[in-house]
XYZ file of C-alpha atoms in Angstrom:
625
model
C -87.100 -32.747 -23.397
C -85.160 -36.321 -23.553
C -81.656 -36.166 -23.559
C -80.014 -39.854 -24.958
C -76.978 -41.749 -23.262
C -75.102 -41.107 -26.102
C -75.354 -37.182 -25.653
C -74.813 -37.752 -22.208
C -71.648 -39.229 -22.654
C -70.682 -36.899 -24.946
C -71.365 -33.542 -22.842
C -69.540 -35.675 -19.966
C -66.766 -36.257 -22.304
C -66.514 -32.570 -23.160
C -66.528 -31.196 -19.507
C -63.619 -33.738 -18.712
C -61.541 -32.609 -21.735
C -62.002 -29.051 -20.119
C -61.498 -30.029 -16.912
C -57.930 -31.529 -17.596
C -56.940 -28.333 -20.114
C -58.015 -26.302 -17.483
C -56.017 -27.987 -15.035
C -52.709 -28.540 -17.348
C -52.956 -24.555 -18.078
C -53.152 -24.194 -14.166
C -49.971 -26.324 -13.454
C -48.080 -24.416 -15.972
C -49.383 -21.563 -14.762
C -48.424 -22.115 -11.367
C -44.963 -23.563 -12.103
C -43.759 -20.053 -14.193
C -44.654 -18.336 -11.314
C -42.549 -20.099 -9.008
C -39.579 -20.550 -11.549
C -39.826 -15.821 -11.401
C -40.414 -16.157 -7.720
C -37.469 -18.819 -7.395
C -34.672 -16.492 -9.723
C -35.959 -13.237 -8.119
C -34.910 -14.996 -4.811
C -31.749 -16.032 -5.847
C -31.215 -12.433 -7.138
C -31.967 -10.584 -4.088
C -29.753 -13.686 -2.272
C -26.793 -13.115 -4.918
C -26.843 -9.114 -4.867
C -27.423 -8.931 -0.954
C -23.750 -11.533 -0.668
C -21.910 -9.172 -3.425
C -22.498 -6.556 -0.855
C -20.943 -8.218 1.589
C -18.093 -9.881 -0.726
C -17.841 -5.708 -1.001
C -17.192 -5.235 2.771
C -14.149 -7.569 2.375
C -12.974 -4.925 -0.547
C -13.441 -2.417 1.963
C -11.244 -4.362 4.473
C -8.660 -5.059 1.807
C -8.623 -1.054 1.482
C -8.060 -0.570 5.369
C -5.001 -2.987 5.167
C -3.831 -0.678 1.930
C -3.662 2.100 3.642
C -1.775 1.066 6.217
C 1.067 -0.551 4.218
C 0.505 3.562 2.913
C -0.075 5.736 5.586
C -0.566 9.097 4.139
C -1.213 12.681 6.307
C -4.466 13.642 5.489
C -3.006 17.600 5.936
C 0.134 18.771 7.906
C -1.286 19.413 11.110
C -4.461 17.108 12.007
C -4.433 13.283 12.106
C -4.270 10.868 9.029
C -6.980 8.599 7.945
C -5.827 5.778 9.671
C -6.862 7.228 13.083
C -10.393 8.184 11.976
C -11.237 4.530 10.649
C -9.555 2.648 13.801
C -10.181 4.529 16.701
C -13.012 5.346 18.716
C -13.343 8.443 20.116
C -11.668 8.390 23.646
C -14.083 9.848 26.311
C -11.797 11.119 29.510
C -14.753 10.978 31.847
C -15.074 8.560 34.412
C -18.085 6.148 34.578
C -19.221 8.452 37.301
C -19.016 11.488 35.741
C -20.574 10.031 32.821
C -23.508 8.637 34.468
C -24.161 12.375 35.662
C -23.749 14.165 32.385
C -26.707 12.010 30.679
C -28.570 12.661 33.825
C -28.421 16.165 33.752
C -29.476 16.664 29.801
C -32.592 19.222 29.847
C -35.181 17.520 28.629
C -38.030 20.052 27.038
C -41.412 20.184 28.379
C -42.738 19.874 25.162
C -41.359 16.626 24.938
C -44.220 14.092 24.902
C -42.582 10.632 24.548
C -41.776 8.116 27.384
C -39.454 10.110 30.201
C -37.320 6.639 31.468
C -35.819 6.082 35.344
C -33.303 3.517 36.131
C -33.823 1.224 37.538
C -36.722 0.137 34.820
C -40.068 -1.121 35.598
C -42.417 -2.977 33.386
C -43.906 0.751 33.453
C -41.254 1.794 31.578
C -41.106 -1.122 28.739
C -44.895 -0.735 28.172
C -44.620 2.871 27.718
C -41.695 2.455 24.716
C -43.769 0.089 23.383
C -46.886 1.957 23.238
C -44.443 5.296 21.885
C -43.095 3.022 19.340
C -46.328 1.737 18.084
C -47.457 5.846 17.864
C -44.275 6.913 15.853
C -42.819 8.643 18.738
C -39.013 8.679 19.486
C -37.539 8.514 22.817
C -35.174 11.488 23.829
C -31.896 11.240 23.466
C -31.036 11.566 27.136
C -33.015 8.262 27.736
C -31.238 6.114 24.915
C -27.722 7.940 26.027
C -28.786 6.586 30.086
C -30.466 3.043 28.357
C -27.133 2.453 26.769
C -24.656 3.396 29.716
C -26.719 0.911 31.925
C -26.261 -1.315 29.040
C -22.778 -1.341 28.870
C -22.237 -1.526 32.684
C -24.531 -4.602 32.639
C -22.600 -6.176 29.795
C -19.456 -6.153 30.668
C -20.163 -8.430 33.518
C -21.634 -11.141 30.883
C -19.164 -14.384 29.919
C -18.595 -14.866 26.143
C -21.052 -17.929 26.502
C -23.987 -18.386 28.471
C -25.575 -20.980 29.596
C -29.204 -21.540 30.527
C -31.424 -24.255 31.415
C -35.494 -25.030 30.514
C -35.572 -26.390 33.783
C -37.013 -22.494 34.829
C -39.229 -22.261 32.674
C -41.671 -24.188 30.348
C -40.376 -22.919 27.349
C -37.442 -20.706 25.644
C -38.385 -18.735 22.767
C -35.442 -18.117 19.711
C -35.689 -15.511 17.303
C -33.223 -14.702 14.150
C -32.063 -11.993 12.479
C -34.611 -8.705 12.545
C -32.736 -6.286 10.608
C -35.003 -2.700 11.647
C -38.066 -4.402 11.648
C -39.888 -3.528 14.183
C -43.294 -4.388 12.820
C -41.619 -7.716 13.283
C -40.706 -7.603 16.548
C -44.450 -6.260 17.805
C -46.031 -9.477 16.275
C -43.648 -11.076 18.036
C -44.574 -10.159 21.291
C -47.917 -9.658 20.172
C -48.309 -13.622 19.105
C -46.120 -15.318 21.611
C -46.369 -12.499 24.737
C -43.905 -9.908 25.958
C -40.458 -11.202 27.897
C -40.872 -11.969 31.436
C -39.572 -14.054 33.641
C -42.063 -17.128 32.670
C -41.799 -16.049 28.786
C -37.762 -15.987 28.155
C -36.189 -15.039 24.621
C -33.187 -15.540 23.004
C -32.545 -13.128 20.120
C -29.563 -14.391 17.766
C -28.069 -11.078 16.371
C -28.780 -8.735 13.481
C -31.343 -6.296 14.811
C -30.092 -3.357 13.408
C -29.254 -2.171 9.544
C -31.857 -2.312 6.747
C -34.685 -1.907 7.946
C -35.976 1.712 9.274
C -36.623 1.001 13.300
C -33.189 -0.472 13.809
C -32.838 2.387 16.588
C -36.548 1.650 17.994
C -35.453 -2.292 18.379
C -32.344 -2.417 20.064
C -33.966 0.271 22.907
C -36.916 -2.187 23.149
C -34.639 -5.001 23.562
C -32.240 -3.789 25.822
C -34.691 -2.280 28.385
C -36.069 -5.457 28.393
C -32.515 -7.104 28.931
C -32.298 -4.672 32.238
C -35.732 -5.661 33.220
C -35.231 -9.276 32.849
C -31.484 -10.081 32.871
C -32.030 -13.778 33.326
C -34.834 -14.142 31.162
C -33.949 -11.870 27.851
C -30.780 -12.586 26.313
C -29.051 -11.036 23.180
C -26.384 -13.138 21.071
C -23.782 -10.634 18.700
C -24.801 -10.648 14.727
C -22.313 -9.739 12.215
C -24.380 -6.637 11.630
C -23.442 -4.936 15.583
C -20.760 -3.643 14.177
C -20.079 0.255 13.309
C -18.753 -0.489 10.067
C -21.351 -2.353 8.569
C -23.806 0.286 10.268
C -22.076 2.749 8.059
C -22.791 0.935 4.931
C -26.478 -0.823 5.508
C -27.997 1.818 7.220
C -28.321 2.371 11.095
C -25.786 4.987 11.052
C -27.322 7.152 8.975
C -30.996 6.416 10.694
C -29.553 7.424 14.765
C -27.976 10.439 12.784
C -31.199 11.806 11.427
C -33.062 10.307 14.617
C -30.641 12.321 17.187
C -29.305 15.204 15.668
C -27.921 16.841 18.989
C -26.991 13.414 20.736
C -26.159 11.254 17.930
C -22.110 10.852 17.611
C -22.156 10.141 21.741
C -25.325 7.583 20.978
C -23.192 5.969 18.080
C -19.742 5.610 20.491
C -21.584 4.276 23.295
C -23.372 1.624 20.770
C -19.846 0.430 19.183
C -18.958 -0.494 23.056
C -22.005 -1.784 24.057
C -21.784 -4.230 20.158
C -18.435 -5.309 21.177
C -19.835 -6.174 24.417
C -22.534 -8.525 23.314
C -21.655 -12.218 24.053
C -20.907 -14.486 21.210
C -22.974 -17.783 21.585
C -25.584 -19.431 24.136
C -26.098 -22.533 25.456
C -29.392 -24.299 26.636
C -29.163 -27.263 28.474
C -25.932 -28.282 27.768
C -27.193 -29.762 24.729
C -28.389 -26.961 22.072
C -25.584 -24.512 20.850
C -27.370 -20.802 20.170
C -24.757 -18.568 17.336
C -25.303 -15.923 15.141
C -23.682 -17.359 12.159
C -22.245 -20.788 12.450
C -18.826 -22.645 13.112
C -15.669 -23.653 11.522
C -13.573 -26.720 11.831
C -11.469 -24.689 14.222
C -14.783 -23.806 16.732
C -13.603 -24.173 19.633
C -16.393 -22.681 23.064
C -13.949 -23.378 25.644
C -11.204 -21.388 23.557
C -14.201 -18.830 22.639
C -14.924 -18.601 26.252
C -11.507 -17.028 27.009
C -11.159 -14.728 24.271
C -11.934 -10.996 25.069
C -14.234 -9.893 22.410
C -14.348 -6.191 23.109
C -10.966 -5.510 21.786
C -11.623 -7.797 18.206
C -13.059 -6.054 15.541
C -14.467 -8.671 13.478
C -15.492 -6.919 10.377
C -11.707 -4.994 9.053
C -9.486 -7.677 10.041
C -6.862 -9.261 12.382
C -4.469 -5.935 12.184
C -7.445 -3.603 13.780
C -7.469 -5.894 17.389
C -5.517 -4.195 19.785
C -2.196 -5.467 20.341
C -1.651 -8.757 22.756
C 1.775 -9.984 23.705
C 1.073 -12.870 21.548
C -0.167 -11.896 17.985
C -0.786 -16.214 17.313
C -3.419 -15.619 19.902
C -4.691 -12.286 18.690
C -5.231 -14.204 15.251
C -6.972 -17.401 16.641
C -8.966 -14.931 18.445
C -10.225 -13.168 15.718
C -10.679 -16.120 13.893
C -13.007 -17.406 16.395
C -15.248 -14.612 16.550
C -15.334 -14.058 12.871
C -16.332 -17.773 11.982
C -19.323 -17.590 15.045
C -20.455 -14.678 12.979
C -20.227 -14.449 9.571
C -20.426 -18.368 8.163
C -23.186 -20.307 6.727
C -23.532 -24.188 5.937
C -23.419 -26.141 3.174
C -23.927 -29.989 2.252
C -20.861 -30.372 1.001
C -18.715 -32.537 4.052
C -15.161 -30.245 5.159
C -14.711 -26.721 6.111
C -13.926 -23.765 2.778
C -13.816 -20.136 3.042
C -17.560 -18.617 2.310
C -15.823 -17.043 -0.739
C -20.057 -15.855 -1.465
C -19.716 -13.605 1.747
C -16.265 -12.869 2.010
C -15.594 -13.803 5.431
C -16.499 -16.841 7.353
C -16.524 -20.115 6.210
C -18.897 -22.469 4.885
C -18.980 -25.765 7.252
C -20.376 -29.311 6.049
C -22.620 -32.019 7.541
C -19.193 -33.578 9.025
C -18.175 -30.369 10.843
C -21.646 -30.110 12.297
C -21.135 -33.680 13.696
C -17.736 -33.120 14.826
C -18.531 -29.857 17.046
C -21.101 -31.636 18.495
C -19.460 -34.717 19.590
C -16.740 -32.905 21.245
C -18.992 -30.677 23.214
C -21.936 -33.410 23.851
C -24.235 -31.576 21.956
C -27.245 -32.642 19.778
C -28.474 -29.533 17.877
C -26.816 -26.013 16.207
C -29.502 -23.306 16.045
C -27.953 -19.926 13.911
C -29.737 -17.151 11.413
C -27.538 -15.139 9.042
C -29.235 -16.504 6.140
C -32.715 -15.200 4.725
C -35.168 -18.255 3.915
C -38.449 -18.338 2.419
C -40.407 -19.777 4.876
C -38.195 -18.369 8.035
C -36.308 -21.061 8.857
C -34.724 -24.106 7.332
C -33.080 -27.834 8.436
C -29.739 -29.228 7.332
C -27.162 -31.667 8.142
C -29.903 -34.349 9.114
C -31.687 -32.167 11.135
C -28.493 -30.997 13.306
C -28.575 -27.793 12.068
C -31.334 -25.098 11.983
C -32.211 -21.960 10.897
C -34.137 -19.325 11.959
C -35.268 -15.657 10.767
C -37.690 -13.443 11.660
C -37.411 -10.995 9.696
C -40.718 -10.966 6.813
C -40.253 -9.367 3.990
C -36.830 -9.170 3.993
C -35.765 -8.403 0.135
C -39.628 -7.253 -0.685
C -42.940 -6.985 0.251
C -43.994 -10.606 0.049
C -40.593 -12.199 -0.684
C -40.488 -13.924 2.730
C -42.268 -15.657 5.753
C -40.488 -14.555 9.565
C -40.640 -17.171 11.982
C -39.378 -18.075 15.782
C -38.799 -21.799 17.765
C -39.888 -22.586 20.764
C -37.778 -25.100 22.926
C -38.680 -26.912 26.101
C -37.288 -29.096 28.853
C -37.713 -32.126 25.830
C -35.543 -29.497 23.497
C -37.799 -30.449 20.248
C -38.012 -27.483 18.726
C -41.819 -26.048 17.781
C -41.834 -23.541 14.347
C -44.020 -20.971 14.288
C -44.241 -18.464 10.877
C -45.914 -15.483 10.172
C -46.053 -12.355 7.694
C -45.929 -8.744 8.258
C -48.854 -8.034 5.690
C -50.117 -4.306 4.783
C -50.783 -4.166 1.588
C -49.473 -7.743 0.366
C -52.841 -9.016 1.628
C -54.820 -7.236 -1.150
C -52.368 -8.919 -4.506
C -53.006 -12.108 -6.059
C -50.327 -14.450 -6.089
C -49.449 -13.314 -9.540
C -48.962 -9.272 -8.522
C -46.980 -10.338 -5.825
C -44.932 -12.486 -7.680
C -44.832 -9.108 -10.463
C -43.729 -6.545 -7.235
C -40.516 -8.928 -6.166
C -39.574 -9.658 -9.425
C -39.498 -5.593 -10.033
C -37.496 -4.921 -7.690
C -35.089 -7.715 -7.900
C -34.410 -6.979 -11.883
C -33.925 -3.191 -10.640
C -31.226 -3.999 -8.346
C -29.598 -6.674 -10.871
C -30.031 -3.972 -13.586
C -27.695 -1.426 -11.425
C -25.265 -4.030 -10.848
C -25.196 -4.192 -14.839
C -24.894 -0.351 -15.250
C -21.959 -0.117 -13.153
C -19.691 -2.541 -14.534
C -20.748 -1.396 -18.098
C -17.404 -0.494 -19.966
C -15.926 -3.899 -18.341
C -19.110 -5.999 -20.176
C -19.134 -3.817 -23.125
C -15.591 -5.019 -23.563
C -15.833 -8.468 -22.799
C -19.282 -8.543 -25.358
C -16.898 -6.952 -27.746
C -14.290 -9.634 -27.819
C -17.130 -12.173 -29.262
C -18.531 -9.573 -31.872
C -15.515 -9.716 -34.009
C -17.327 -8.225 -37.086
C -18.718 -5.405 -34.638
C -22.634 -5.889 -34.982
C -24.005 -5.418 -31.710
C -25.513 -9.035 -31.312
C -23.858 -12.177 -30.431
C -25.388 -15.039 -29.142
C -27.355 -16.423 -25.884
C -24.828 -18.623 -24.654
C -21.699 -16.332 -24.817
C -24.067 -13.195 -23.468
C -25.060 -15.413 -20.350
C -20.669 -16.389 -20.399
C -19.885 -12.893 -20.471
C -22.455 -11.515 -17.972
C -21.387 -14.211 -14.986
C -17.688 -13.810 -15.576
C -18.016 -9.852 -14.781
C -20.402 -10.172 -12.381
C -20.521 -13.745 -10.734
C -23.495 -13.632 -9.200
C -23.857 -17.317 -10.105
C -27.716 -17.044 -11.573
C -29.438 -18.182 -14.403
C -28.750 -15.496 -16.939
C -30.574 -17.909 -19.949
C -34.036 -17.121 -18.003
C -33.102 -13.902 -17.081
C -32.073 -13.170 -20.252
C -35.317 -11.504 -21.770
C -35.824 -9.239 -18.835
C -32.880 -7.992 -19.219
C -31.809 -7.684 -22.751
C -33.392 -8.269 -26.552
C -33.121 -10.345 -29.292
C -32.494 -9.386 -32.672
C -34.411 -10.581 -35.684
C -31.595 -13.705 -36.179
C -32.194 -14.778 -32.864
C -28.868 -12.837 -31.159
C -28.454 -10.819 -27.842
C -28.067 -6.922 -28.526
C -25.743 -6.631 -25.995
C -25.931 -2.825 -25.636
C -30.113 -3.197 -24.406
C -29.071 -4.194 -21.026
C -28.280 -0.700 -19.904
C -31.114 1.225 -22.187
C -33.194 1.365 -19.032
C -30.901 3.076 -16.844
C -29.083 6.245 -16.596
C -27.724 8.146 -14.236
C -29.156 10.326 -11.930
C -28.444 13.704 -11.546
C -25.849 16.135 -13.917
C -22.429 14.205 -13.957
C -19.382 16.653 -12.389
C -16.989 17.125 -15.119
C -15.369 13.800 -14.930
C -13.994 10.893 -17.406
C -15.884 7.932 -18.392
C -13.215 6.021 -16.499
C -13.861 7.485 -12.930
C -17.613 8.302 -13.787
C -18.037 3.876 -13.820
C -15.654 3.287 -10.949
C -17.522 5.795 -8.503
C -21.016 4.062 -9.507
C -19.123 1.146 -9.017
C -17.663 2.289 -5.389
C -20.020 4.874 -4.617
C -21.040 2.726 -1.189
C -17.632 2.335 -0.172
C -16.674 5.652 -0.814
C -19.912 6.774 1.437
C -18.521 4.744 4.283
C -15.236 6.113 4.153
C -16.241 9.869 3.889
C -18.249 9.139 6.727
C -15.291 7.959 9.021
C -13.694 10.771 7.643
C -16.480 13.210 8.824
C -16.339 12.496 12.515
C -19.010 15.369 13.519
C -21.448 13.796 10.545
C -21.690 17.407 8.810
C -22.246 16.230 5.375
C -18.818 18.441 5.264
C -15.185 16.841 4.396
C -12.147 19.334 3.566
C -11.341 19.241 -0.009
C -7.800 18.282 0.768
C -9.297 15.020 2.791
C -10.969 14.257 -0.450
C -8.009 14.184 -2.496
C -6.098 11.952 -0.425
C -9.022 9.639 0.301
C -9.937 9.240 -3.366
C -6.069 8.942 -4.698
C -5.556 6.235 -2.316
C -8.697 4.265 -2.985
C -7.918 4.951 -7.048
C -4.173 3.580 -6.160
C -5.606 0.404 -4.294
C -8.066 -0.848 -7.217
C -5.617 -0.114 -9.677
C -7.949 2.314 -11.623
C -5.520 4.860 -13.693
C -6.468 8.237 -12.962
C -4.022 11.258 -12.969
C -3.825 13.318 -10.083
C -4.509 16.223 -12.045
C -8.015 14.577 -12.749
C -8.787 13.978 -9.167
C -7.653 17.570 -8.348
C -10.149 19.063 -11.113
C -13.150 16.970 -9.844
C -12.675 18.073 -6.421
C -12.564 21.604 -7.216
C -15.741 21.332 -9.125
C -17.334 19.863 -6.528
C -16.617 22.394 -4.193
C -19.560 24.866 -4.761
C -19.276 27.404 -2.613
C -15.396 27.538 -2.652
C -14.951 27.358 0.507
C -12.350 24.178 0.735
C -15.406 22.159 2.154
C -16.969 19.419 -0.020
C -20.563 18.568 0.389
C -19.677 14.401 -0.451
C -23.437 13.154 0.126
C -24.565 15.629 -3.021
C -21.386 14.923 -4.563
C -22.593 10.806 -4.281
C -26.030 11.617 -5.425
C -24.424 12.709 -8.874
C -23.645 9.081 -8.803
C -26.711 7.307 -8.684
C -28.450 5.371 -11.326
C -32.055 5.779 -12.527
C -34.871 3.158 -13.959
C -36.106 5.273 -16.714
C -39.677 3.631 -16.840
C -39.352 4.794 -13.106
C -39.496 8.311 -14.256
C -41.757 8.115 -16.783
C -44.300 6.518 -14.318
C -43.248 9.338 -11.635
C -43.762 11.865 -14.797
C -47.152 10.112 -15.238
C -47.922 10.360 -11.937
């Protein structure tokens, strides 16, 4: 058979026409998945800061209750002493030492049995526990953290190292529990040693579920190799944030007999941590970032045991000269807790709640006055694990993968030698991430994000339903796009593109309007309300995190168990300091009807769980299941 040119052309024609449709569809294709990939970032971004802008409400409570100091009951302490003070151990260092020693250790015990000084022995053997699920005995973290401490406490606030030693430093960011992480790591770039050194910039604990297993990995390998393994302070080694992301709660149900001593020892051995490094005179190392009022030889001086950076200036102990104890603070908050921007000049990180955000001109001004040429800090989640600003001045690194979701995010570390041009190298914790299309990935992040987003909506509902109601004059239900999206960032200000979120979130009508009561159809809470008003049934969804925090200060032997009169006081202060009107005689009937077994004890974590919120397509598919 004799096909003509003319056909030919034709059929060549055809197959080009497809070609580019095919191609067009594909470019569209590919550009709505990265607009969902790109908002479901900047929701898990926007919710994880609200969290912390929360912390700062939490401070702002602390300060309350001082200006109102009330007796928790006539005879035992008030409040104010459980939330500020450690517990004061009378041993002596000596005694100490011999108390962890002489914990019985069962013979049924099979995990990793530690002696002091450590051997490489004893690092391979946690790591080859940790890899099998095992967890080390109490007596060993208890003995791992006093050595700790001791070694600590002889550190400066700033150290200083040199590439001249070795070929290469390695830098890692924030971890946050991951210990999967951490073992590619090692397993990629080789364990710590004295020819392999590591710097690890803060935030290794909270989050994730291994927080305990990565802070005993790290610090053995701090006493192994104290000039070659070094460990900068995060924002997150800190007891208070423990309490609300996490780690608390995860030593607790690790180390049921030995947890509250574990937990003291680690709030010394966090405050002991130093603040920044320094390699080769030349690259500054911090956790967070700097201020316009940075200052390493004033940082070098300060005594960052006694400041608490997290509740404030009024929880460091008290100095002669309370201008100092403020600069201080200052100092140590700013190193932790602040993030850049490209904006030139210095604001307060308003997004975080503490910290500041510093411009490309701050950057340059640090590091003329200290002859630097380069500010390496994590803090901040970024897709790809890590990220370049202020011409190249500034980087960041994190290495944690999968931060907000499986899939959401690439870890990565630097490598910097004697030349200090920093290498990048990524990689991705992948289980079962490896087996979705780009498409079902795309699908799992997005899930999750619009479930967190969708709580945040649930729990400031009568506040939206009021502010929707001011634009529905005639009372319909619907009003439009553009004052739904208004209404929805005022309340929340999350700062994120409600327009595209919009039909994920909420309906149309049949005139093209936003039925404003759909957002919270798909969620409900979790378990039978106690008999409480609509009122203080929103504002505990709303504070149910904080009010976990504090009831755990409260319960210093972590019982699950506060006294009902505790309650009372705790919840009419925190009531008092948000300005939420409920009667005392309100408060007083909730907490009897939450105390089951009438026995002037309140269970608070099943009295919490009544205040969760549910995805109801999540039960229907657990139903299904």
């Amino acid at each position: 058979m004799r096909i003509n040119c003319s056909n030919r052309t034709s059929l060549k024609g055809r197959s080009m026409k497809a070609a580019i449709l095919i191609q067009r569809w594909y470019r569209r294709y590919v550009a709505h998945l990265e607009m969902r990939r790109r908002y479901t970032w900047n929701i898990f971004q926007s919710i994880e800061y609200a969290g912390e802008q929360d912390q700062l409400q939490l401070s702002s409570f602390f300060s309350f209750m001082l200006d109102n100091v009330t007796q928790m009951n006539g005879n035992g302490p008030d409040l104010i002493s459980h939330l500020l003070d450690s517990v004061v151990d009378p041993l002596t260092e000596e005694v100490r030492q011999l108390k962890y020693e002489q914990i019985v250790v069962s013979e049924s015990y099979s995990g990793p049995r530690l002696s002091f000084p450590l051997s490489v022995t004893d690092t391979n053997a946690l790591l080859s526990a940790f890899k099998e699920e095992q967890t080390l005995h109490g007596k060993y973290v208890l003995q791992l953290l006093y050595e700790t401490k001791k070694f600590l406490k002889q550190m400066p606030n700033v150290i200083y190292l040199s590439t001249s030693y070795a070929k290469e430093i390695t830098i890692c960011g924030d971890l946050h529990g991951s210990l999967d992480d951490l073992l590619l790591i090692f397993y990629k770039n080789g364990l710590p040693s004295a020819e392999n050194p590591y710097i690890f910039n803060g935030d290794f604990v909270d989050r994730g579920k291994k927080s305990t297993e990565i802070i005993i990995i790290l610090f053995a390998f701090l006493l192994l190799y104290p000039d070659h393994m070094h460990l900068n302070r995060g924002n997150h080694e800190d007891h208070i944030m423990n309490l609300r992301y996490g780690f608390t709660k995860e030593v607790m149900q690790k180390y049921k007999t030995h947890g509250r001593e574990i937990l003291q020892l680690l709030q010394d051995v966090f405050s002991l941590l130093p603040l920044a490094t320094v390699i080769d005179n030349k690259v500054l190392i911090v956790h967070g970032g700097i201020s316009d009022k940075t200052d390493l030889d004033f940082l070098s001086t300060v005594e960052r045991h006694k400041v608490v950076p997290f509740l404030d200036s009024f929880v460091s102990l008290e100095p002669p000269e309370p201008p100092r104890e403020e600069l201080e603070w200052q100092q140590v908050v700013d190193i932790l807790w602040s993030d850049p921007k490209n904006q030139n000049g210095c604001s307060l990180n308003s997004f975080r709640g503490g910290g500041c955000y510093f411009g490309p001109d701050v950057t340059q001004a640090l590091l003329q006055k200290h002859d630097l040429c380069l500010l390496i800090r994590s803090h901040e989640c970024k897709q790809e694990g890590y990220e370049l600003c202020h011409n190249g001045q500034v980087i960041t690194i994190f290495s944690a993968s999968n931060y907000y979701e499986e899939g959401s995010n690439r870890g990565a570390y630097i490598k910097l030698g004697p030349e200090l041009v920093p290498r990048f190298f990524q990689y991705q914790v992948s289980r079962s991430t490896r087996k979705l299309t780009l498409h079902q990935r795309v699908r799992v992040a997005e899930g999750s994000a619009l479930r967190a987003l969708k709580e945040k909506l649930y729990a400031q509902r009568s506040e939206l339903m009021a502010a929707f109601q001011q634009y529905d004059i005639d009372n319909t239900g619907r009003i439009s796009t553009s004052e739904w999206a208004q209404v929805v960032e005022s309340v929340l200000r999350l700062d994120l593109p409600w327009r595209t979120l919009r039909p994920r979130l909420a309906r149309l009508s049949a005139d093209g309007n936003v039925e404003y009561g759909s957002c919270f159809e798909d969620i409900s809470p979790g378990e039978p309300i106690p008999p409480v008003t609509p009122n203080l049934a929103e504002t505990l969804y709303r504070y149910r995190t904080d009010l976990e925090i504090i009831f755990n200060i409260i319960d210093k032997d972590h019982s699950g168990q506060i006294s009902i009169e505790e309650f009372r006081q705790t919840w009419k202060l925190f009531t008092s300091h948000l300005g939420v009107a409920v009667n005392d005689q309100t408060i007083d009937d909730m907490a009897r009807s939450i105390d089951f077994n009438k026995d002037g004890s309140i269970d608070f974590n099943e009295f919490l769980e009544a205040f969760r919120v549910v995805h109801k397509l999540d039960v229907k598919e657990q139903q299904q299941g």
